[in-house]
XYZ file of C-alpha atoms in Angstrom:
301
model
C -131.999 87.847 137.046
C -131.005 84.242 136.554
C -130.173 81.931 139.423
C -127.607 79.292 138.447
C -127.254 76.565 141.051
C -123.768 75.101 141.072
C -123.950 72.731 144.016
C -123.414 69.652 141.915
C -121.751 66.272 141.944
C -119.814 67.165 138.811
C -116.476 67.971 140.361
C -113.474 68.598 138.169
C -114.050 67.020 134.806
C -110.427 65.999 134.446
C -110.260 63.511 137.300
C -111.911 60.399 135.722
C -108.898 59.604 133.520
C -106.464 59.769 136.421
C -108.698 57.778 138.785
C -109.193 55.080 136.156
C -105.578 53.950 136.457
C -105.873 53.420 140.227
C -109.264 51.801 139.773
C -107.919 49.195 137.323
C -105.176 48.181 139.744
C -107.817 47.328 142.336
C -110.072 45.747 139.695
C -107.447 43.277 138.488
C -106.523 42.374 142.053
C -110.144 41.423 142.696
C -110.602 39.368 139.525
C -107.410 37.438 140.239
C -108.926 36.257 143.519
C -111.673 34.450 141.609
C -110.579 30.839 141.055
C -111.788 30.610 137.444
C -109.087 31.261 134.883
C -111.508 33.329 132.811
C -114.508 35.263 134.070
C -117.477 36.655 132.223
C -117.434 40.330 133.172
C -119.824 43.179 132.386
C -118.540 46.740 132.195
C -121.249 49.389 132.551
C -120.163 52.584 130.832
C -117.638 53.341 128.082
C -116.099 56.526 129.395
C -112.511 56.806 130.605
C -112.936 54.283 133.444
C -114.993 51.888 131.341
C -112.574 51.866 128.417
C -109.472 51.201 130.492
C -111.384 48.516 132.424
C -112.247 46.804 129.152
C -108.648 46.977 128.004
C -107.230 45.515 131.226
C -109.831 42.754 131.541
C -109.354 41.668 127.921
C -105.574 41.604 128.440
C -106.101 39.293 131.422
C -108.102 36.873 129.267
C -111.575 37.542 130.622
C -114.724 37.465 128.499
C -115.977 41.026 128.588
C -119.089 42.837 127.383
C -119.449 46.589 127.760
C -122.752 48.458 127.877
C -122.921 52.132 126.894
C -126.177 54.073 126.706
C -124.773 56.563 124.190
C -124.043 55.628 120.554
C -120.329 56.348 121.072
C -117.660 56.096 123.800
C -116.458 59.012 125.885
C -118.888 59.275 128.785
C -118.904 62.693 130.405
C -116.573 64.043 127.698
C -119.241 63.765 124.981
C -120.622 67.276 124.499
C -124.395 67.284 123.986
C -126.300 70.490 123.268
C -129.457 68.870 124.610
C -130.375 69.395 128.263
C -132.844 68.003 130.765
C -136.466 68.977 130.206
C -136.373 70.620 133.656
C -133.607 73.279 133.713
C -133.262 72.946 137.485
C -133.107 69.146 137.220
C -135.439 68.830 140.195
C -138.366 66.877 138.758
C -137.827 63.110 138.950
C -139.964 62.575 135.830
C -137.868 64.910 133.673
C -136.252 63.847 130.406
C -132.636 63.289 131.382
C -129.421 63.996 129.502
C -126.292 62.234 130.731
C -123.584 64.758 129.929
C -122.900 67.856 132.027
C -120.322 69.119 129.520
C -120.504 72.767 128.457
C -119.213 74.189 125.201
C -116.199 76.163 126.423
C -114.843 73.773 129.034
C -111.062 73.335 129.221
C -109.213 70.888 131.434
C -107.896 72.130 134.768
C -104.950 69.723 134.646
C -102.151 69.630 132.067
C -102.772 66.955 129.490
C -99.534 65.146 130.367
C -101.090 64.090 133.689
C -104.309 62.817 132.151
C -103.140 60.137 129.738
C -102.870 56.383 130.218
C -99.362 54.966 130.498
C -99.326 53.197 127.127
C -100.915 56.008 125.101
C -99.365 59.449 125.784
C -101.881 62.284 125.628
C -99.906 64.448 123.200
C -100.818 66.243 119.975
C -98.233 64.103 118.171
C -99.939 60.898 119.296
C -103.347 62.197 118.200
C -102.009 63.371 114.846
C -104.695 64.783 112.562
C -107.337 64.111 115.244
C -105.777 66.753 117.521
C -107.945 69.870 117.592
C -106.410 71.749 120.531
C -102.674 71.442 121.213
C -102.774 73.521 124.419
C -101.663 71.810 127.630
C -104.960 72.789 129.241
C -107.011 71.663 126.297
C -110.694 71.608 125.427
C -113.094 68.740 126.074
C -113.064 67.862 122.372
C -109.351 67.057 122.626
C -109.959 64.708 125.561
C -112.737 62.988 123.633
C -110.432 62.559 120.629
C -107.869 60.975 122.951
C -110.418 58.500 124.332
C -111.472 57.662 120.772
C -107.835 56.971 119.905
C -107.433 54.778 122.977
C -110.507 52.735 122.027
C -109.316 52.353 118.435
C -105.741 51.397 119.319
C -106.920 48.637 121.625
C -109.831 47.596 119.369
C -112.341 48.022 122.173
C -115.441 48.802 120.095
C -115.979 45.111 119.396
C -116.619 44.512 123.084
C -119.141 47.318 123.609
C -122.884 47.289 122.977
C -123.627 50.944 122.266
C -127.036 52.621 122.612
C -127.772 50.070 125.304
C -129.251 51.043 128.628
C -128.730 48.945 131.741
C -132.079 48.622 133.500
C -131.217 46.410 136.445
C -128.304 44.586 138.079
C -129.230 41.752 140.448
C -126.846 39.595 142.528
C -127.823 35.913 142.617
C -126.489 32.630 143.967
C -127.112 29.366 142.139
C -128.011 26.291 144.116
C -125.075 23.861 144.247
C -127.334 20.851 144.518
C -126.641 20.257 148.215
C -130.234 20.989 149.088
C -133.126 23.213 148.180
C -133.753 26.550 149.847
C -137.002 28.422 150.193
C -135.404 31.576 148.796
C -134.593 29.968 145.457
C -136.736 30.011 142.367
C -137.479 27.067 140.060
C -134.112 27.480 138.333
C -132.258 27.100 141.608
C -131.268 30.779 141.759
C -131.156 32.654 145.063
C -131.833 36.372 144.723
C -129.954 38.588 147.150
C -130.998 42.022 148.290
C -128.416 44.802 148.280
C -128.482 45.157 152.079
C -128.499 41.459 152.915
C -126.066 40.019 150.379
C -123.389 39.329 152.977
C -125.692 37.614 155.424
C -127.363 35.587 152.692
C -124.023 34.401 151.329
C -122.771 33.410 154.764
C -125.930 31.607 155.855
C -124.590 28.306 154.450
C -121.224 27.824 156.178
C -120.733 24.391 154.622
C -120.229 26.090 151.238
C -117.138 28.039 152.221
C -113.868 27.420 154.035
C -111.025 29.695 155.073
C -107.297 29.138 155.286
C -104.965 30.544 157.912
C -104.757 34.010 156.366
C -108.540 34.356 156.162
C -108.783 33.859 152.377
C -111.776 31.854 151.208
C -111.203 28.709 149.208
C -112.655 27.992 145.793
C -115.565 26.115 147.408
C -117.102 29.390 148.561
C -120.384 30.203 146.907
C -119.777 33.422 144.998
C -122.706 35.489 143.756
C -123.206 35.968 140.058
C -124.979 38.903 138.471
C -128.041 39.151 136.256
C -127.973 42.281 134.099
C -131.078 43.417 132.270
C -130.467 45.710 129.289
C -132.444 47.291 126.484
C -131.293 48.695 123.141
C -132.324 52.321 122.625
C -133.136 54.114 119.386
C -131.819 57.506 118.221
C -134.585 59.370 120.073
C -133.955 57.490 123.282
C -136.927 55.201 122.745
C -136.695 51.435 123.323
C -136.043 49.429 120.166
C -136.032 45.978 121.719
C -137.517 44.101 124.632
C -135.401 43.901 127.803
C -132.702 41.239 127.620
C -131.061 39.518 130.608
C -127.556 38.045 130.744
C -125.543 36.460 133.556
C -122.025 37.519 134.555
C -119.410 36.485 137.104
C -118.507 40.086 137.902
C -119.670 43.615 137.146
C -117.644 46.805 136.764
C -119.809 49.879 137.362
C -118.139 52.709 135.441
C -121.141 54.909 134.721
C -119.624 57.986 136.351
C -120.922 60.290 139.037
C -120.986 63.641 137.256
C -124.495 63.472 135.822
C -126.706 63.408 138.930
C -127.339 66.986 140.116
C -127.031 67.831 143.790
C -129.502 70.595 144.600
C -128.801 72.843 147.570
C -131.713 74.091 149.677
C -132.140 77.816 149.024
C -134.795 79.416 151.198
C -137.379 81.254 149.109
C -136.213 79.823 145.781
C -139.573 78.132 145.157
C -141.372 81.478 145.180
C -138.946 83.196 142.810
C -140.262 83.487 139.258
C -136.949 83.925 137.428
C -135.041 81.200 135.610
C -133.373 78.669 137.900
C -130.808 76.553 136.109
C -128.662 73.764 137.463
C -125.116 73.754 136.108
C -125.731 70.231 134.782
C -127.854 71.972 132.131
C -125.507 74.895 131.431
C -124.072 74.858 127.891
C -123.300 78.332 126.511
C -122.932 81.820 128.054
C -124.737 83.733 125.291
C -128.150 82.960 126.766
C -127.265 85.110 129.799
C -126.044 88.165 127.875
C -127.178 91.402 129.535
C -128.522 89.621 132.616
C -127.529 89.683 136.256
C -126.660 86.123 137.271
C -126.346 84.744 140.794
C -124.108 81.672 141.067
C -124.799 79.508 144.107
C -121.698 77.463 145.004
C -117.996 78.211 144.628
C -116.357 74.854 144.039
C -115.050 73.582 140.674
C -118.313 74.048 138.771
C -119.127 77.410 140.375
C -115.715 78.922 139.773
């Protein structure tokens, strides 16, 4: 018997494209509040959300750099036969694989609802790249669509592929009005994730508000230090870590790759194969077996 645990944070694999459109509306509203006419923005991830973020930010005149750990765009839609070294995905020291895509996945939404407004998701638009004209198409068709979107908007030039983001740190530069004990020799104040708000507001002379509560351009806004490293074909580092500074960061690395393991009493003492659905790829490996599926949401069904 094989126990397949399906309690995962994968959800329906069609939703990222639709959510990306709403996300970009909020993203542009935030960047327009920054007084600079052009911001230096980092986009982490080149899946559906990352690609449309790049497109919108470039259109608005911002200086954008994208970071993608895979050698190609597509995010969760890139099918990879490789799996984690731990089938259950429980060991923290396991070799990790980003994609949860399985070979026979088809979308659970019609393709007409999944496309971006300026590039219809139709077989005619894809042309020779279309491999599955069905309305509820395969993952390879969605990936071909994202490839087309990236090509049409010339987005590859903005993305550093095979690049892993190691750390993102919010900082505030000293404005010369006085030294602070929290700053380093370069006049940079490092903020912790839990105390960023209190640290930013600890110098009231650096910010003012108008009648509607909006902060003026004199407010000290945090910048972001992003440490990255270029990875080789085997996932091994090829360069030393490199740090760059940005005005804003878009985190578009998805949330379908981190398994959510349910607590099953007695599972630790069971000697059969326990597989998390993050590492499921093909059904043939279970031929002739009795399989228990734990979980009945999108992935389980």
